[in-house]
Structure formats: structure tokens, C-alpha cells
Amino acid sequence: MSLAPIPNMGWGAVARKPIKAHTPLFHIPLDYLLTPWTSSLKAHLSDAEWESLDGGWARLILCMMWEESRESKWGGYLRNMPRTFDSPMFWGDADQAELRGTDIETRIGKADAEADYHAKLAPLLAARTDLFPAGSEHFSLDAYHVQGSRILSRSFTIPISRAGGPITEPEEDEDGDEDEEEEVAVMVPMADMLNAAYERDNARLFAEGEEEEEDVEVEEKHDFGEGFTMISTKDIAEGEQIYNTYASPPNSELLRKYGHVDILPLPEEVTSLLSAEELGNWAFGNAGDEVEIPGTLVVEAATARGITDAEARVDFWLDQGGDDTFGLTYSADGNLEPPLVPFIRLLTNADDWERAQKKGKLPKSAVDGAVLDVLEAVVRARAAKYPQTIEADLAVVAADGPLNARNAAVVRLGEKRILAATLRVVERERERLRSEEGKRKAGGKEDRAAKRRK
């Protein structure tokens, strides 16, 4: 493999020859990982100073600032990373306004990051100018944003013990099960050069021994020792890009984290859910797109139907481990799958609510008229948050104008199409219920007529 510039994706990894599935590509020893515990910064701080950085990414960010400012083994690695990004964190106000209504709007995080910098880093930087020279560009607010964006787009999450952090005895929960070990974000040189894209993943980072646990037959056996090994998961052709996408992220996440979106031909199972107006002349996008539905929207729609004890029902739902946010995706069966349907039934169906209280179980995913009414109200309320129309979004992507405006339009369009498709399936479900009701009534009339004849 080699590293090469990829159009609209920065740099990435490319196969220089055909690679078979289950081939080790490279290995990173644990002490090559850049973590708060492998960095030398901890040795220069008091326990109190170190603990003041606890929580979030502040500790890792300061370690990255520190290592980049010095001639350390990570210095060159960090100095060769990008300093500019196309992610919304670095957009101006006008461009960020194009994300109104999308799932990204409240998740850009710039204000939260700046508050974290002033609350955690600024006091320590001012107190320890022997370590952090006043006025140094390495420890500025801008540098904080850059390092945070590097973590967002390139970090891996691993168990804290593998990151060199403190190992604690696992505690048991109420059911007697041991809590999973805490996981932390770390930087893994070389592994972070592989790009991400929807359903293109052909390599994955394995911890030592993990491939054996998951029955991955590695082509060549190597005793790499402790660390992480990138292993191909599919055959990769010569010249093909190597992706480490252990997921299928929607465009909203791709744009928020990496500053790009996937624009691929949509499969027939997606286009069949859309109208000619929603497709326009642009049958492209990301089949893995989704729209988040806040639970508050569902509660508002249920309350509008006269539900007066919604708070108690919501508390029960959360106590049973239910989510407070629900995802809608492209789905031929109508996006009407758990857990959204049971939540609506719990809020709207008196029998389900009574049964849930008695048996301590959540309702099943059976769709009825009340569920469809609430779902339609929820989808329309969610769609109303976008200032632009689908037609306007299609015009922006067709014009191929400024990158930020076009990427924002691609995200909006994907979300709006999902909402439109969901409304269409809601109507289809209504037709199905009406048809079944008609058959039941017809069957009842036939039974009564048979009895009269008898």
C-alpha cells in the first residue's frame, strides 16, 4: 500500500498490488499510540494539575499540543497532519446557517469546545508558562480546535488499559454482570490515514488476538506482539483505496467528522421509495443516511392527542432502557420498526400502558391508526425545521457551487428524502389497515348471512 491524495477526501491509503482478504497490512505497537499516558506531559504535571484535565478530550488535546511543540517521536507525525479542515467546525456563520434543521446543527460543538478550553486549559497554561510559553501558537485556542478536529476525524476508541491508563477492578451492576472497561480516544499513527465511506470498508484495526476471537483467518501468521494490526477484510484490487470504516456513516456524520459527504448512485430499493419530485435529476446520495427524531417531538405529538400522563410513561420507558432519540432510515418496510413504534404505543395506547405497568414489559411493534397519526405528526414537525425546500436543495447540488453550500445541501436532501419516504410508507400502512378492516367487515356480513340462511 502507499499513501496518496484522494479527490475530495484529502490523503488516503491505496493498494499497490492485489491484496487478499485477511492480509495483515501493518502493525502498530502499543507504545506508538499517542495517548495521555504514553505522552511525556503527565510526568511534568502535579496530580492536581493532571486531574484538572479529566473528562472529555481536554487531556488528550493538551498532550497533542505538547508533543507537537517538541522534538518527540510524535512531533513529526503531528506536524504533518492537516491544519485546515472542511468540517462545519471551521465554517463561517453564513455557511453554518445552511445546516439549520439538520442533525448536525446542534452538534458542531464549537462553543462547547471553546468553553472547555477556557475552563480547563487556559488556567493551567497561565500557571505553567515554564511548560507552555505564553503566546505560543501551539497552545492557542485555534490550536485547540485543530487538535480536537484531528481527534474527531482520526482517533480510535480503545479500552483504557490498552492506552496505558489506570486499570480498575470491574464492578458488577444490579444484574450481577461486570461493567465493561472504560474506553478512551487515542491517536493511532498510520491507521488514521485510512479514509471512511459508506459500505466501502475493506480493512479493520484488530487488537492482538482479537482476529482469532472473531474467527478471522489471517493469511500469514505473525507474532507482532502487543498492539494493533490493520487487516484487510475483503479482497482489494490494485489501485483501490483501502477504507477502515467499521460502520456505514450517514452524510451528516461524514460531514461533521471528516468534512466530506458520500455521493453515490442510490440503489433501487431507495429510489423506489421516492417520488419524481424528490429524486429530480439527481438520484445520488448516501443510502446509509438517517434522520434523528428527538423523543420530545414524539411526546408533543402524543400530548396533542389528549395524553395527560406522558411524563410517567416516558419515565417508565427510560427506566426500561429505552432511547430518548430515534433514527429513521431508508427502509422498504417503512422505518416503522422498534424502538419508535413501541414508544408511541406506550404513549397512546391505554391497554399497552396498563399492561406495561403490571408486567414490566414494553409494548410490541404492532402498527395501528394511533401510531400512524402520531408518526405522521412527528415527521411533519421534523421536516418543518428546514428553511429550504427539496427543490431548492436539488438546485444547489446541480449547480455544483461552493463546496460548503453543496455539502450542506446534500445532507439536507438526504434527510428530507427519508422524511418524505416515511410519510409515503405511513400512508401505505394506512391503506393496509383499511383493507384489513374492510375484509373483517365483509367477513362479518357473510357470517351473518350464513346464519340467516341456516
mmCIF file with all atom_site columns, C-alpha atoms in Angstrom, residues 263 279-282 390-401 405-406 409-410 413:
data_model
loop_
_atom_site.group_PDB
_atom_site.id
_atom_site.type_symbol
_atom_site.label_atom_id
_atom_site.label_alt_id
_atom_site.label_comp_id
_atom_site.label_asym_id
_atom_site.label_entity_id
_atom_site.label_seq_id
_atom_site.pdbx_PDB_ins_code
_atom_site.Cartn_x
_atom_site.Cartn_y
_atom_site.Cartn_z
_atom_site.occupancy
_atom_site.B_iso_or_equiv
_atom_site.pdbx_formal_charge
_atom_site.auth_seq_id
_atom_site.auth_comp_id
_atom_site.auth_asym_id
_atom_site.auth_atom_id
_atom_site.pdbx_PDB_model_num
ATOM 1  C CA . ILE A 1 263 ? -22.297 10.991 -3.325  1.00 0.00 ? 263 ILE A CA 1
ATOM 2  C CA . LEU A 1 279 ? -35.420 12.477 -6.999  1.00 0.00 ? 279 LEU A CA 1
ATOM 3  C CA . GLY A 1 280 ? -35.277 15.265 -9.575  1.00 0.00 ? 280 GLY A CA 1
ATOM 4  C CA . ASN A 1 281 ? -32.402 14.655 -11.968 1.00 0.00 ? 281 ASN A CA 1
ATOM 5  C CA . TRP A 1 282 ? -30.094 13.707 -9.104  1.00 0.00 ? 282 TRP A CA 1
ATOM 6  C CA . ILE A 1 390 ? -36.289 19.835 -1.647  1.00 0.00 ? 390 ILE A CA 1
ATOM 7  C CA . GLU A 1 391 ? -36.449 21.640 -4.993  1.00 0.00 ? 391 GLU A CA 1
ATOM 8  C CA . ALA A 1 392 ? -34.046 24.298 -3.673  1.00 0.00 ? 392 ALA A CA 1
ATOM 9  C CA . ASP A 1 393 ? -31.635 21.629 -2.419  1.00 0.00 ? 393 ASP A CA 1
ATOM 10 C CA . LEU A 1 394 ? -31.682 19.870 -5.782  1.00 0.00 ? 394 LEU A CA 1
ATOM 11 C CA . ALA A 1 395 ? -30.871 23.158 -7.497  1.00 0.00 ? 395 ALA A CA 1
ATOM 12 C CA . VAL A 1 396 ? -27.847 23.702 -5.210  1.00 0.00 ? 396 VAL A CA 1
ATOM 13 C CA . VAL A 1 397 ? -26.352 20.251 -5.781  1.00 0.00 ? 397 VAL A CA 1
ATOM 14 C CA . ALA A 1 398 ? -26.967 20.509 -9.534  1.00 0.00 ? 398 ALA A CA 1
ATOM 15 C CA . ALA A 1 399 ? -25.233 23.907 -9.712  1.00 0.00 ? 399 ALA A CA 1
ATOM 16 C CA . ASP A 1 400 ? -22.042 22.431 -8.237  1.00 0.00 ? 400 ASP A CA 1
ATOM 17 C CA . GLY A 1 401 ? -21.263 25.713 -6.477  1.00 0.00 ? 401 GLY A CA 1
ATOM 18 C CA . ALA A 1 405 ? -23.060 25.087 0.484   1.00 0.00 ? 405 ALA A CA 1
ATOM 19 C CA . ARG A 1 406 ? -23.191 21.999 -1.714  1.00 0.00 ? 406 ARG A CA 1
ATOM 20 C CA . ALA A 1 409 ? -27.493 20.750 0.600   1.00 0.00 ? 409 ALA A CA 1
ATOM 21 C CA . VAL A 1 410 ? -26.513 17.086 0.145   1.00 0.00 ? 410 VAL A CA 1
ATOM 22 C CA . LEU A 1 413 ? -31.588 16.499 0.808   1.00 0.00 ? 413 LEU A CA 1
#
